[in-house]
Short mmCIF file of N, CA, C and O in Angstrom, two decimals:
data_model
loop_
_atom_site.label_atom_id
_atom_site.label_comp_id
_atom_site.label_asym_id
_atom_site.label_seq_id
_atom_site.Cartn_x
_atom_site.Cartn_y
_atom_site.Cartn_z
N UNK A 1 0.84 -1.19 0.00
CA UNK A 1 0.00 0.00 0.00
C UNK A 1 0.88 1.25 0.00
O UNK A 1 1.86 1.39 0.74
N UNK A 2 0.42 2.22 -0.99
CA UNK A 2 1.30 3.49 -0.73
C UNK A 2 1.01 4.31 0.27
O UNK A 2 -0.12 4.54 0.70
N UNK A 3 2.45 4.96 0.82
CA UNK A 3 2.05 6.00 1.88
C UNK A 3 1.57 7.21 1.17
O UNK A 3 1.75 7.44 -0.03
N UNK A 4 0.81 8.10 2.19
CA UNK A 4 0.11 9.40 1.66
C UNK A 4 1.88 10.44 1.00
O UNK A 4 1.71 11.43 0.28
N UNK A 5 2.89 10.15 1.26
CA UNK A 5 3.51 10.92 0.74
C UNK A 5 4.40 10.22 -0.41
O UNK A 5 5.39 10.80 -0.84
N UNK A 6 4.03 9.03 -0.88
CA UNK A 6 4.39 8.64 -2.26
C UNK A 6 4.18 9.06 -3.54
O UNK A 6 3.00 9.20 -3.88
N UNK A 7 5.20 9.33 -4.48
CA UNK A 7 4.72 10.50 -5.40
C UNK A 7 3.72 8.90 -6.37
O UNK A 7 3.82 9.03 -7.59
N UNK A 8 3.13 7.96 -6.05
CA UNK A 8 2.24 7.65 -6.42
C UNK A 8 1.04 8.07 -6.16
O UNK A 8 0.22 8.33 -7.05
N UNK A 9 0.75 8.20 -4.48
CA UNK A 9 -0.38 8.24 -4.10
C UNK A 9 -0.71 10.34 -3.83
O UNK A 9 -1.60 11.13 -4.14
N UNK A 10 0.28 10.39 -3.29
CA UNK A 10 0.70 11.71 -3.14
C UNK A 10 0.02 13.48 -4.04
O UNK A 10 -0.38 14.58 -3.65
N UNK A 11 0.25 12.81 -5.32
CA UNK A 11 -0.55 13.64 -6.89
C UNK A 11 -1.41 13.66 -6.87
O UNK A 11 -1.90 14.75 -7.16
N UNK A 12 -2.51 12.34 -6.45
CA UNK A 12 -3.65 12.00 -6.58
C UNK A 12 -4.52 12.91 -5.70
O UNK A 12 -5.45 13.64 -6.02
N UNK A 13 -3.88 12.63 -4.32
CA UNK A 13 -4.38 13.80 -2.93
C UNK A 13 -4.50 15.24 -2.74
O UNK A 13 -5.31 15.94 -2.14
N UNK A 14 -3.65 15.43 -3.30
CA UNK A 14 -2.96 16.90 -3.87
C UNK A 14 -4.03 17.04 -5.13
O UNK A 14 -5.03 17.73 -4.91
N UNK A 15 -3.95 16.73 -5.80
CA UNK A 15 -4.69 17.09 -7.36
C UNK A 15 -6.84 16.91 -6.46
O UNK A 15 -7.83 17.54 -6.85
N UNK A 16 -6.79 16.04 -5.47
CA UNK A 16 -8.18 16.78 -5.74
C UNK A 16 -8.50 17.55 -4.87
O UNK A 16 -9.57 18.12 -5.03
N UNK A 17 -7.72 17.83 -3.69
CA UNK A 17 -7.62 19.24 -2.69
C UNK A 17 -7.74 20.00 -3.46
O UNK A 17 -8.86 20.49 -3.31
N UNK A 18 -6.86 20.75 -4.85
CA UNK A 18 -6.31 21.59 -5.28
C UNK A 18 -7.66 21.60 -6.23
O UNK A 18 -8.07 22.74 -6.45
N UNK A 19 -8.44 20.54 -6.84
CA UNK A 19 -9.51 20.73 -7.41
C UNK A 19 -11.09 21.25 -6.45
O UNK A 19 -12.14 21.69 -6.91
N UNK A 20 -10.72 20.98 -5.05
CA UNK A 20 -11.98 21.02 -4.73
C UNK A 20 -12.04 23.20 -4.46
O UNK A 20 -12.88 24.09 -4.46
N UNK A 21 -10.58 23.03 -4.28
CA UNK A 21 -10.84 24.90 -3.72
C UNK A 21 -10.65 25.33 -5.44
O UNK A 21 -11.45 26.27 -5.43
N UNK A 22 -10.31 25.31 -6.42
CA UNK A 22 -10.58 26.08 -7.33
C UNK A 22 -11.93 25.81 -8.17
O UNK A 22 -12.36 26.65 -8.96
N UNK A 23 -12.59 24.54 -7.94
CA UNK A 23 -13.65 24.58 -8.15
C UNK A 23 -14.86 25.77 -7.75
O UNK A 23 -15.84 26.27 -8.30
N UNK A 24 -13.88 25.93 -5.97
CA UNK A 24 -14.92 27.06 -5.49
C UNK A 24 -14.76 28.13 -6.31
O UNK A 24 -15.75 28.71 -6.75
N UNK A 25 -13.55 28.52 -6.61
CA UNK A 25 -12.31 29.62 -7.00
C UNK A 25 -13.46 30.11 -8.50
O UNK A 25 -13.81 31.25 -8.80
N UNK A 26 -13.75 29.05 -9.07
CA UNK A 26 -14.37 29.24 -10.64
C UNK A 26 -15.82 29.64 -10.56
O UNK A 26 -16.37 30.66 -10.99
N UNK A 27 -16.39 28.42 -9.79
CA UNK A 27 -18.37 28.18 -9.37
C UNK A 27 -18.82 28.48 -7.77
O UNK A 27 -19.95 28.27 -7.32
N UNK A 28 -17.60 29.04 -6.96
CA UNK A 28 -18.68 29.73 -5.40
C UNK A 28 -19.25 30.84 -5.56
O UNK A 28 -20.21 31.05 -4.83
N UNK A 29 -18.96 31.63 -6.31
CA UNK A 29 -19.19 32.56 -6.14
C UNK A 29 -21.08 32.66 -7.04
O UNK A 29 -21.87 33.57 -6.78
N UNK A 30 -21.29 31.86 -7.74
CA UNK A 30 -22.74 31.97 -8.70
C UNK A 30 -23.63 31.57 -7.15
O UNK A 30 -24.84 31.46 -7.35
N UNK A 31 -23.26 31.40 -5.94
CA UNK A 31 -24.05 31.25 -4.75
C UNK A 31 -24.54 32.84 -4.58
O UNK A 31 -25.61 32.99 -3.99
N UNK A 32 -23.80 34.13 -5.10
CA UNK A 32 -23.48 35.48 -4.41
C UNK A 32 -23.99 36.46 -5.53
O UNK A 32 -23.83 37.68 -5.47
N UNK A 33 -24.62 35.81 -6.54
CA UNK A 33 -24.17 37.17 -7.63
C UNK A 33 -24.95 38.47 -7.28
O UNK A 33 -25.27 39.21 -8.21
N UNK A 34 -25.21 38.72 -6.31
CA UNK A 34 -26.01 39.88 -6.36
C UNK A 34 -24.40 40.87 -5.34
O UNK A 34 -24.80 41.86 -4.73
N UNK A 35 -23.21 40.66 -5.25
CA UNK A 35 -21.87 40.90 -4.84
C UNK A 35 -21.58 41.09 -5.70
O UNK A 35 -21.87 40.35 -6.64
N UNK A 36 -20.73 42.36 -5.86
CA UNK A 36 -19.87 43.11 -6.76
C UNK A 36 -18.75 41.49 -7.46
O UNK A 36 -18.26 40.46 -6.99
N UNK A 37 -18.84 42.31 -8.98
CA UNK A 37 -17.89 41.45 -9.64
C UNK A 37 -16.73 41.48 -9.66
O UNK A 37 -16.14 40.51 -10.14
N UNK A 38 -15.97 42.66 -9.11
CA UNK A 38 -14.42 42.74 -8.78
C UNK A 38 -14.06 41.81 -7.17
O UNK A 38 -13.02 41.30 -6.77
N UNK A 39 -15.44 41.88 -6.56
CA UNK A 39 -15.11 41.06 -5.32
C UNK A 39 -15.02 39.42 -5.50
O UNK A 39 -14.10 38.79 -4.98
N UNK A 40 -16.08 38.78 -6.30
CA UNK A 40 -15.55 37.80 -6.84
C UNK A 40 -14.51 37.68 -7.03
O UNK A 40 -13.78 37.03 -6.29
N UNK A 41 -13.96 38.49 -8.50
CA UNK A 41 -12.77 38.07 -8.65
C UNK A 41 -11.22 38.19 -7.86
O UNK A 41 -10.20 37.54 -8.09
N UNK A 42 -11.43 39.14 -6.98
CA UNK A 42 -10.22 38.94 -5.91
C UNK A 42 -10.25 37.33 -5.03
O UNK A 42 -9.36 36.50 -4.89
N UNK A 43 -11.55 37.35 -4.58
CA UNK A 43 -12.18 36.02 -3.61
C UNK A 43 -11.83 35.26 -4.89
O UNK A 43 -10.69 35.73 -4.94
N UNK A 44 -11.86 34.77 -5.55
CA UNK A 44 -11.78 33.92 -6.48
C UNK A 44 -9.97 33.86 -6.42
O UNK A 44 -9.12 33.13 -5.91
N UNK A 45 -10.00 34.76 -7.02
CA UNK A 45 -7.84 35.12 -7.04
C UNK A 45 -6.99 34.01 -6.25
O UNK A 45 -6.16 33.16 -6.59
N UNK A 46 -7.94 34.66 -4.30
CA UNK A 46 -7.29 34.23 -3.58
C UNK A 46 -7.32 32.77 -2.92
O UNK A 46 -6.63 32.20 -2.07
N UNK A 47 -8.74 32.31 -3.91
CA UNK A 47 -9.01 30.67 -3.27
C UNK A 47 -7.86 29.99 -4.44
O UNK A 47 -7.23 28.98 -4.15
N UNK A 48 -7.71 30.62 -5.70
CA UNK A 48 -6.84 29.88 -6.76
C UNK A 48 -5.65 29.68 -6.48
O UNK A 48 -5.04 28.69 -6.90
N UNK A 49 -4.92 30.92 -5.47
CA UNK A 49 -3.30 30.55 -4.72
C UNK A 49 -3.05 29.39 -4.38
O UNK A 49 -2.19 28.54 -4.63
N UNK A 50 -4.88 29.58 -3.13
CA UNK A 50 -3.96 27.85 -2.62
C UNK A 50 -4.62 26.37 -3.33
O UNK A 50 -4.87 25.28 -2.80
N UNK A 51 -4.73 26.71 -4.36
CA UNK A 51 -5.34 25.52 -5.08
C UNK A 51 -3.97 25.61 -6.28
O UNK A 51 -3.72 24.54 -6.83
N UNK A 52 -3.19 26.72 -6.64
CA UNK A 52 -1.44 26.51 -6.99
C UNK A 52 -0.66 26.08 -6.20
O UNK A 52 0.46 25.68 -6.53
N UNK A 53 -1.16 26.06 -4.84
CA UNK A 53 0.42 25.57 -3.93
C UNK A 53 -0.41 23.96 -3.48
O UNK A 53 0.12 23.27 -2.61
N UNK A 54 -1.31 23.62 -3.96
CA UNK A 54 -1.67 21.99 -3.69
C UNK A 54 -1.12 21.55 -5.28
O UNK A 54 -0.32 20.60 -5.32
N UNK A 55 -1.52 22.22 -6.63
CA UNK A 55 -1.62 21.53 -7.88
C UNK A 55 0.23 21.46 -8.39
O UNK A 55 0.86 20.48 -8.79
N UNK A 56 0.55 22.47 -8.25
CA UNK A 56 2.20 22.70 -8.65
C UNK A 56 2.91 21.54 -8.15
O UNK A 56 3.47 20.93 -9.06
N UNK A 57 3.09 21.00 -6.91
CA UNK A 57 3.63 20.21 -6.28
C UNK A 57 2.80 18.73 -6.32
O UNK A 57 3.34 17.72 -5.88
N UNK A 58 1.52 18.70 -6.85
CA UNK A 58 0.85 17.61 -7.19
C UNK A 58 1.92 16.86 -8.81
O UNK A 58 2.42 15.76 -9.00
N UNK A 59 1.87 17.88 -9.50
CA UNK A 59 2.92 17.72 -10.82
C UNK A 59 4.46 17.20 -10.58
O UNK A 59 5.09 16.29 -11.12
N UNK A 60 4.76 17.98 -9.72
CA UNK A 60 6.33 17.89 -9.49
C UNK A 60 6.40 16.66 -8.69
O UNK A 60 7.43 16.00 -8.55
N UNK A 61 5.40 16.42 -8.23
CA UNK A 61 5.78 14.67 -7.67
C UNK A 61 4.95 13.96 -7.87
O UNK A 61 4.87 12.92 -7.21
N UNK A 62 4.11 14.25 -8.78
CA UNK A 62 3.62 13.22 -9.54
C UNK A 62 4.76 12.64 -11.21
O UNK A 62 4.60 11.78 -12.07
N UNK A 63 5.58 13.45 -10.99
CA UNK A 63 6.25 13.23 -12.55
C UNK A 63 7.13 12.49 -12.25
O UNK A 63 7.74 12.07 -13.23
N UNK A 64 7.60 11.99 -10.93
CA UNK A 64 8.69 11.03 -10.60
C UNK A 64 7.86 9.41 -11.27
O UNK A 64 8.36 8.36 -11.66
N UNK A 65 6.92 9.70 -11.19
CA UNK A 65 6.12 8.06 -11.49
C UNK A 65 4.99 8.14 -12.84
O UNK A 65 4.72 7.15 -13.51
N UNK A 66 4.46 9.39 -13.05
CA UNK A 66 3.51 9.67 -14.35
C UNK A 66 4.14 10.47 -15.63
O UNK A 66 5.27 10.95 -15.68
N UNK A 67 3.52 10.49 -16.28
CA UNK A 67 4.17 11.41 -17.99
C UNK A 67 3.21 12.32 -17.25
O UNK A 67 2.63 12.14 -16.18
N UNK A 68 3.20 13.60 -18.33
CA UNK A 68 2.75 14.91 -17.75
C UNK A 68 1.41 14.33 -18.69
O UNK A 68 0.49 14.40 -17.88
N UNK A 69 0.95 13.91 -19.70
CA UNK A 69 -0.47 13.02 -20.27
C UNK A 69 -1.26 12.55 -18.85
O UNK A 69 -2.37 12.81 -18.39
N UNK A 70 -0.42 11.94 -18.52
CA UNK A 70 -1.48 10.95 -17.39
C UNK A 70 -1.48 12.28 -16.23
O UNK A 70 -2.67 12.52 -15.99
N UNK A 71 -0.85 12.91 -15.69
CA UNK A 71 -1.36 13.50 -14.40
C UNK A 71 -2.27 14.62 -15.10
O UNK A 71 -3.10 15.10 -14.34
N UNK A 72 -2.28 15.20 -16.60
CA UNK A 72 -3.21 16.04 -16.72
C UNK A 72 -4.77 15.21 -17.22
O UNK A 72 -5.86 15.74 -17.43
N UNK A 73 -4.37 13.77 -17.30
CA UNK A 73 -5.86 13.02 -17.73
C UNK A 73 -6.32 12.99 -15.90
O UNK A 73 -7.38 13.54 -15.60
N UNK A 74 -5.63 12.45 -14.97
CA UNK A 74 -5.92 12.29 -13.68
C UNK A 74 -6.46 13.65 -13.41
O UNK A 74 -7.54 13.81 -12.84
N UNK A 75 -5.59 14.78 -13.89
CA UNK A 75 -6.51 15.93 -12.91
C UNK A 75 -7.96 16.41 -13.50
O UNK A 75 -8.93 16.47 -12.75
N UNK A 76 -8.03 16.66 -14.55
CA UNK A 76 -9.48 16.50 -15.91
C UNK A 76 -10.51 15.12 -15.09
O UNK A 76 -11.46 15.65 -14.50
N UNK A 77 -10.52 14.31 -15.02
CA UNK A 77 -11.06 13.23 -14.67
C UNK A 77 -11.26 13.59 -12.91
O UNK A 77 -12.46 13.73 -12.69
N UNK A 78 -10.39 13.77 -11.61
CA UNK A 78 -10.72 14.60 -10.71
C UNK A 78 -11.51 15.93 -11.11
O UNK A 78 -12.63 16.24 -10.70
N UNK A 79 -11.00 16.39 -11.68
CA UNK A 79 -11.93 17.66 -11.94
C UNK A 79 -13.60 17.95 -12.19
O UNK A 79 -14.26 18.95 -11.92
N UNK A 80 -14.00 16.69 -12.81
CA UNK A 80 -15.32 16.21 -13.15
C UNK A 80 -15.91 15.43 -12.12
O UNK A 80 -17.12 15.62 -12.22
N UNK A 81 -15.65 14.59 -11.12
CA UNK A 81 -15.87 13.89 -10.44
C UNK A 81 -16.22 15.26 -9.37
O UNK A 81 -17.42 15.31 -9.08
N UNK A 82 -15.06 16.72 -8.56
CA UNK A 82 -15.02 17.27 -7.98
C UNK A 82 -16.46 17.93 -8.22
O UNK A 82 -17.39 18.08 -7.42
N UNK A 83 -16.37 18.25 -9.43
CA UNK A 83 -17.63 19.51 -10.12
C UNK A 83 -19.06 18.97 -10.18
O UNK A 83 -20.00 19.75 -10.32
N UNK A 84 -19.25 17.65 -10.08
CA UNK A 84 -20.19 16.74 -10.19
C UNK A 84 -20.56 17.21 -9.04
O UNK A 84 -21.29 18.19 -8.93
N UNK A 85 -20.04 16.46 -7.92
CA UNK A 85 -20.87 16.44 -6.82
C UNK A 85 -21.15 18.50 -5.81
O UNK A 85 -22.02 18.84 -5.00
N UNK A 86 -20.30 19.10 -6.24
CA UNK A 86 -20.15 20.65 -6.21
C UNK A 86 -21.07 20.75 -6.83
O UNK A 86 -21.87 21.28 -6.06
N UNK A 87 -21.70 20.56 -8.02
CA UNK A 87 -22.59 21.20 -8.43
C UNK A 87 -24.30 20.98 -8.10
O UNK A 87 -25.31 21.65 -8.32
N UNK A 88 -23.95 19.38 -7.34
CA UNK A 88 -25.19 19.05 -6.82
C UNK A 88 -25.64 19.34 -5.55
O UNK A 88 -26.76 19.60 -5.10
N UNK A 89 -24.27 19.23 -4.95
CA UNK A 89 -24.06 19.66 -3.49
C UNK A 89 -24.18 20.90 -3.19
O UNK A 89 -24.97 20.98 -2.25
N UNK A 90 -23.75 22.06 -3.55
CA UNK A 90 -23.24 22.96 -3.14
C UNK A 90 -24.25 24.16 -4.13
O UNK A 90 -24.82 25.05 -3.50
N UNK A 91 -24.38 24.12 -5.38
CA UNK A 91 -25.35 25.48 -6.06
C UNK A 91 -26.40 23.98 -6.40
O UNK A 91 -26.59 23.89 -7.61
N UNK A 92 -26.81 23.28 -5.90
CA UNK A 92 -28.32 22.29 -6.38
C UNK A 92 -29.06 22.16 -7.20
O UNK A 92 -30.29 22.19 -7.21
N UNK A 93 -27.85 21.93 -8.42
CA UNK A 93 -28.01 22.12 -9.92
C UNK A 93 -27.89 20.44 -10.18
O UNK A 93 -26.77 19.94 -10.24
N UNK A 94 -29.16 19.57 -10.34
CA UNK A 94 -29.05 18.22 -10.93
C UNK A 94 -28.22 18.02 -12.12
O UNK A 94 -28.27 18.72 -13.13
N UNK A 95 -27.37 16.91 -11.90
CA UNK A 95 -26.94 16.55 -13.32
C UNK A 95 -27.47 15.29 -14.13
O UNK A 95 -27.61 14.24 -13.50
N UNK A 96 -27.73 15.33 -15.24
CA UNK A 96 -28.68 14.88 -16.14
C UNK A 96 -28.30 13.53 -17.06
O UNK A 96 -27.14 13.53 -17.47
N UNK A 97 -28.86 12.75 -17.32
CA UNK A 97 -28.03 11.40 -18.35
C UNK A 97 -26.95 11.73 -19.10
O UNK A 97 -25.87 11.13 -19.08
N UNK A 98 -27.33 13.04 -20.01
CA UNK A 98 -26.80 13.63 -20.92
C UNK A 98 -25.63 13.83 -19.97
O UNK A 98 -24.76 13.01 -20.28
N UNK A 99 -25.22 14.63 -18.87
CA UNK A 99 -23.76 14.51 -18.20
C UNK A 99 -23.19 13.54 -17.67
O UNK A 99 -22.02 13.68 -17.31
N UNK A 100 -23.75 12.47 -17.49
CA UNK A 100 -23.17 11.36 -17.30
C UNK A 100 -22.50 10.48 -18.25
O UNK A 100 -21.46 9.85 -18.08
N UNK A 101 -23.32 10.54 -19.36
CA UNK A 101 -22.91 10.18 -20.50
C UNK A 101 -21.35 10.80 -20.53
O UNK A 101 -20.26 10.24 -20.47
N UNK A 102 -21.69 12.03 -20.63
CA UNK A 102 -20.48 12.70 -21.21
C UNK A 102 -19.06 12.33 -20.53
O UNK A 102 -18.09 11.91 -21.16
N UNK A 103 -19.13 12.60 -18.80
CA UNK A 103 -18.57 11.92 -18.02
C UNK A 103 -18.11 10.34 -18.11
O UNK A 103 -17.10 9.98 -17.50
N UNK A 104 -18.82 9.47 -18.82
CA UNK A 104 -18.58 8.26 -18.91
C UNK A 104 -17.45 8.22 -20.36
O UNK A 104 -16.51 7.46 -20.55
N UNK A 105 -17.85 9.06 -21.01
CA UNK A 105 -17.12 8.95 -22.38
C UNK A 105 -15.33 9.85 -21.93
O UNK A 105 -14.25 9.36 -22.27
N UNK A 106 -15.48 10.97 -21.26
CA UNK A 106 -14.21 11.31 -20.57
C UNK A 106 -13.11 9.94 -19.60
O UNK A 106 -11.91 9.66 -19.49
N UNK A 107 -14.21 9.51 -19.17
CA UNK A 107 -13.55 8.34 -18.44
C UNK A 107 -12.85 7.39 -19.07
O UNK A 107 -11.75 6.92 -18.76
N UNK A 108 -13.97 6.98 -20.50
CA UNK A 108 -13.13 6.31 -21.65
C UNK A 108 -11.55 6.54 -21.76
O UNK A 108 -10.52 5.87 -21.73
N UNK A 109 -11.95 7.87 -21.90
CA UNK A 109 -10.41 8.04 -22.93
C UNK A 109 -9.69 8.39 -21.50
O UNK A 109 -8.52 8.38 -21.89
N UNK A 110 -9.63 8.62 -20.41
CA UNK A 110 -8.60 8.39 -19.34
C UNK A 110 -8.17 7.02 -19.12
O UNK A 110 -7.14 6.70 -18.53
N UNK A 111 -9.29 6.00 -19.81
CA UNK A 111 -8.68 4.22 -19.24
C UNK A 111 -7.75 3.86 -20.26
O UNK A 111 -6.89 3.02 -20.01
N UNK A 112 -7.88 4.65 -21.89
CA UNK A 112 -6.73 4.39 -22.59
C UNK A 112 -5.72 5.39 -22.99
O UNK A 112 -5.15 5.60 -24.06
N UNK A 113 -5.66 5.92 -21.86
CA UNK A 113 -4.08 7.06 -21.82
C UNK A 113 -3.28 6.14 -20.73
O UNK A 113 -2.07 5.90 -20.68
N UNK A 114 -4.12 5.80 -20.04
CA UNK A 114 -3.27 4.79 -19.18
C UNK A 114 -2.85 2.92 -19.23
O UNK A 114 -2.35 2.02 -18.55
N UNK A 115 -3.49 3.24 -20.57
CA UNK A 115 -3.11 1.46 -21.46
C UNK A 115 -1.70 1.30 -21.56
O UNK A 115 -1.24 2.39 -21.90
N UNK A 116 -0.96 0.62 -21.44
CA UNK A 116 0.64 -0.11 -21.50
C UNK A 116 1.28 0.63 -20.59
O UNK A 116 2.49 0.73 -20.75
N UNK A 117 0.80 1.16 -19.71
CA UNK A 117 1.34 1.28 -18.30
C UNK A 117 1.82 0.12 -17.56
O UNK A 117 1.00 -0.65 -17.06
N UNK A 118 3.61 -0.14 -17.39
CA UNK A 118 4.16 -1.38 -17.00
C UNK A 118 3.70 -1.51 -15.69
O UNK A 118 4.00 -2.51 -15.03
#
């Protein structure tokens, strides 16, 4: 089993921390819109820092063990999984066959970026 600081397991942890606060960073703020739009975007600014100091170092040790293909299919594929349940959870916006679908077909092509992986 890998430890939490193996640049196997390590990227993975990191990449969806770093997805769950810029998720906010992109979609918290459609909770507020009646708040000035420069305030967003500072609040936004400043949730994206620390979603750079989880994702930067998700890369840099994820590349001891992945191609830069696979940790950007891993973070795309976190990213959808993150936004999925954010979007149901959090602004209570159902998602529909039609996004699942779509989601299922993304998933596709993440199971063969990672084909002939020794």
């Amino acid at each position: 089993m890998a430890s939490l600081t193996s640049p196997t397991l390590a990227p993975i942890l990191l990449l969806i921390g770093s997805n769950i606060f810029m998720t906010f960073a992109w979609y918290g703020h459609l909770k507020f819109k009646s708040s000035p739009l420069m305030l967003a975007i500072l609040a936004s600014w400043g949730i994206a820092f620390v979603e750079y100091c989880m994702a930067v170092p998700a890369n840099r040790i994820g590349s001891a063990v992945y191609s830069a293909a696979e940790l950007k299919t891993m973070q795309e594929v976190i990213t959808l999984v993150v936004f999925a349940v954010f979007s149901v959870f959090y602004l209570k916006e159902p998602l529909g066959w039609n996004h699942a679908i779509g989601f299922a077909m993304i998933a596709g092509g993440a199971f063969f970026i990672f084909q002939g992986r020794a």
